[in-house]
């Protein structure tokens, strides 16, 4: 049995017939052909698969495609404004907030959520805000620096 | 800019593709007509397979094929072990790609399914019926070596028995009369004894392993995209296992999402994927799940160590004696025999003068995942032994642990120092590193604070760890002598285009360390081009020269040296051409920052870009000079490099709950001149946290029947951001005397030092409570129990 879904990914509408069990992450990777969203685990622990659903972060490995029917999904590929990187992308780059880059799309989108709900987080708040995302390379320190930097850059730009 | 680019923390060139989701990892490869493989892993840790029924799976929707051990016979050779440790009675058990008669751990593949979609392949796995006759299991390496342990393997690959499940017995001994040293210490000094369990760890590179195989029947050519740290070794061994000749085999390590040692080995599933593609004539993709990664991708550590240290009453070490049972898992993985031996035993004297030592290492087969290199690979286990026993010695003698270290350090040296295990360390200042750390951290003040006693039931603990490590592996001649079945040199090709832009083709295969940036910095600093004008190619065996892989903190140390020397060759040729064009003699020429000029006339210089154009158009070359501006170098290091440092961990232990909090951490590392200090610092951060993970949270556990009970990220506790303090990272710079750039390695240093620093800190905190020994990781329950036991006794 297949069910029709309409999901907009980074502004492009995808209308597909899918199995009800299809995970959103696979919809994104296979049907929308956007492979920036990563799968790092099978128990909803690592956060590599984090995307924004209608602007709010979600683990796309724990969301069914049918649950996202009608939604607007933003993936890492949709974060920059054309050539212009998002403040978080810039800050992860500037602060060496990534090494192998595998956790990075999820980490950036989880940070996006963090800053959406708290525009100027303390180090501690950043560390707690990212506890659902695992990075094995960086030891997190430069990720904390990057999120802080993005918060400051965004605040400065808004002034 | 060129002279300053070496040492500059420029942003990484890798990052734009990674932060935008445009990088291509193995999982992201999509090919026309591609089908998907899934592996059925054994549900038993040790059992005889009595029957496999694949009928239902074969007819399931989307299924293209199902293969079992019988199908691959003759087509896939056993997985080779490539470190043939000499003088060790090495017994290599056959390591099949798909188990046919007996399974020996729960990661053994018993069947493979190929289907049109990954979901269909996964569904069909459930339809395969495998009948097992369970056999007794053993996962503890010491028990596995015991007389009544179940025997895992009937014969090794030469048809010999494998008594006591013993894969090898290796010994290192050196220095003076060890028995006399211990007799003397028993009589007039002190002997410290300890048993240390270096628990099994799961590397957890965030990218799971995988392979995409594309076999073209018409040409007999195979392309294999693989999550590997060493594509050329994969090509070499894949050729041996699958029979595809090396010239028709292209291995590509695309973007690779971390490895930490777990992507060194060659694996059965990758070869099975190749087999499927060859058999079906279609591209086949296989990507492991995280649970499968835990179940079948190599683990690390797993030592049972019994150690004795002899010392005088004033804290001078006189001897060290150890026995290690190293769990190897069910089969010997690619480099496994060298890890608990060469990379461990030879570093046993660490930063200290130890007059006599001996270590016996027993490599033992167990019903677990094969154990391989894991960040630090042998060296954290060696550092831990020493650093722990030195702290125990300090306790015994009521001395400060820093003082005991000082009493035993090798004095500062800058051009070679031979230690008792016969290694020749290159350069180091171990007392200087510790002194600087102690000053920087206010160690004495912390000790004073500690003396004031616990506050709110929280006990302060300080843990030091002084380390030296061996990396930059290594001279190929030594590789041969220690049984490594490959070379350990690196190569680089540097090609200048007419416009002065540069292509570098390098054998090394970084997978997150940022060496595309570091390498470009090396080229820029050596020949005065803009780093942005240098493109680095790596990870594709068809376009890059041979390389032996990225592990053992060797990529910048060995690959970077090859690259620097290739650029220097170019500089030499450019100088000759510049002299010719300026109608001067070569001896009169000077070079500075990308400009070649007659001494004293820098205003009439030829830039490297001018030379690149003239060399490429070749209108006016000196007699006998070849056209083009390109050089190739093979760099075989004359010795290893030996980075070192000293770390301090500060913890608080809540005596009422057993909760340990790491409240501060300072690392002083010396990896020689830093090409990109920001990247170096990042390596140190990541390394430290992995080592902290071992001390505080991580540990793979098997139950009585050999089932992995830490089988998912739910059960295996990885370090998270909220569990860690801000790390303080400082450094000193000691050049390696034998290295063209003076650099050492930094990838593993943090991990090598941090586990023992944190362990020592926790034990230091628990000292007033009378706790003598706790096994890692320091979970609250273990710590609490230890406190209760100490209270009771
Ligand atoms: S893939 Fe790990 S949480 Fe989604
Ligand atoms: S950068 Fe590799 S896992 Fe985070």
Short mmCIF file of C-alpha atoms and ligand atoms in Angstrom, two decimals, chain A residues 39-41 44-47 49 59 61, ligand 1:
data_model
loop_
_atom_site.label_atom_id
_atom_site.label_comp_id
_atom_site.label_asym_id
_atom_site.label_seq_id
_atom_site.Cartn_x
_atom_site.Cartn_y
_atom_site.Cartn_z
CA UNK A 39 22.00 8.98 8.93
CA UNK A 40 24.34 8.25 11.82
CA UNK A 41 22.34 5.85 13.95
CA UNK A 44 17.41 8.39 17.36
CA UNK A 45 20.51 9.29 19.36
CA UNK A 46 22.98 11.07 17.13
CA UNK A 47 21.11 13.97 15.55
CA UNK A 49 19.57 13.63 10.50
CA UNK A 59 15.12 14.23 13.73
CA UNK A 61 15.09 9.48 11.08
S1 LIG C 1 20.15 9.31 12.40
FE1 LIG C 1 20.79 9.36 14.46
S2 LIG C 1 19.25 10.56 15.36
FE2 LIG C 1 18.57 10.41 13.35
#
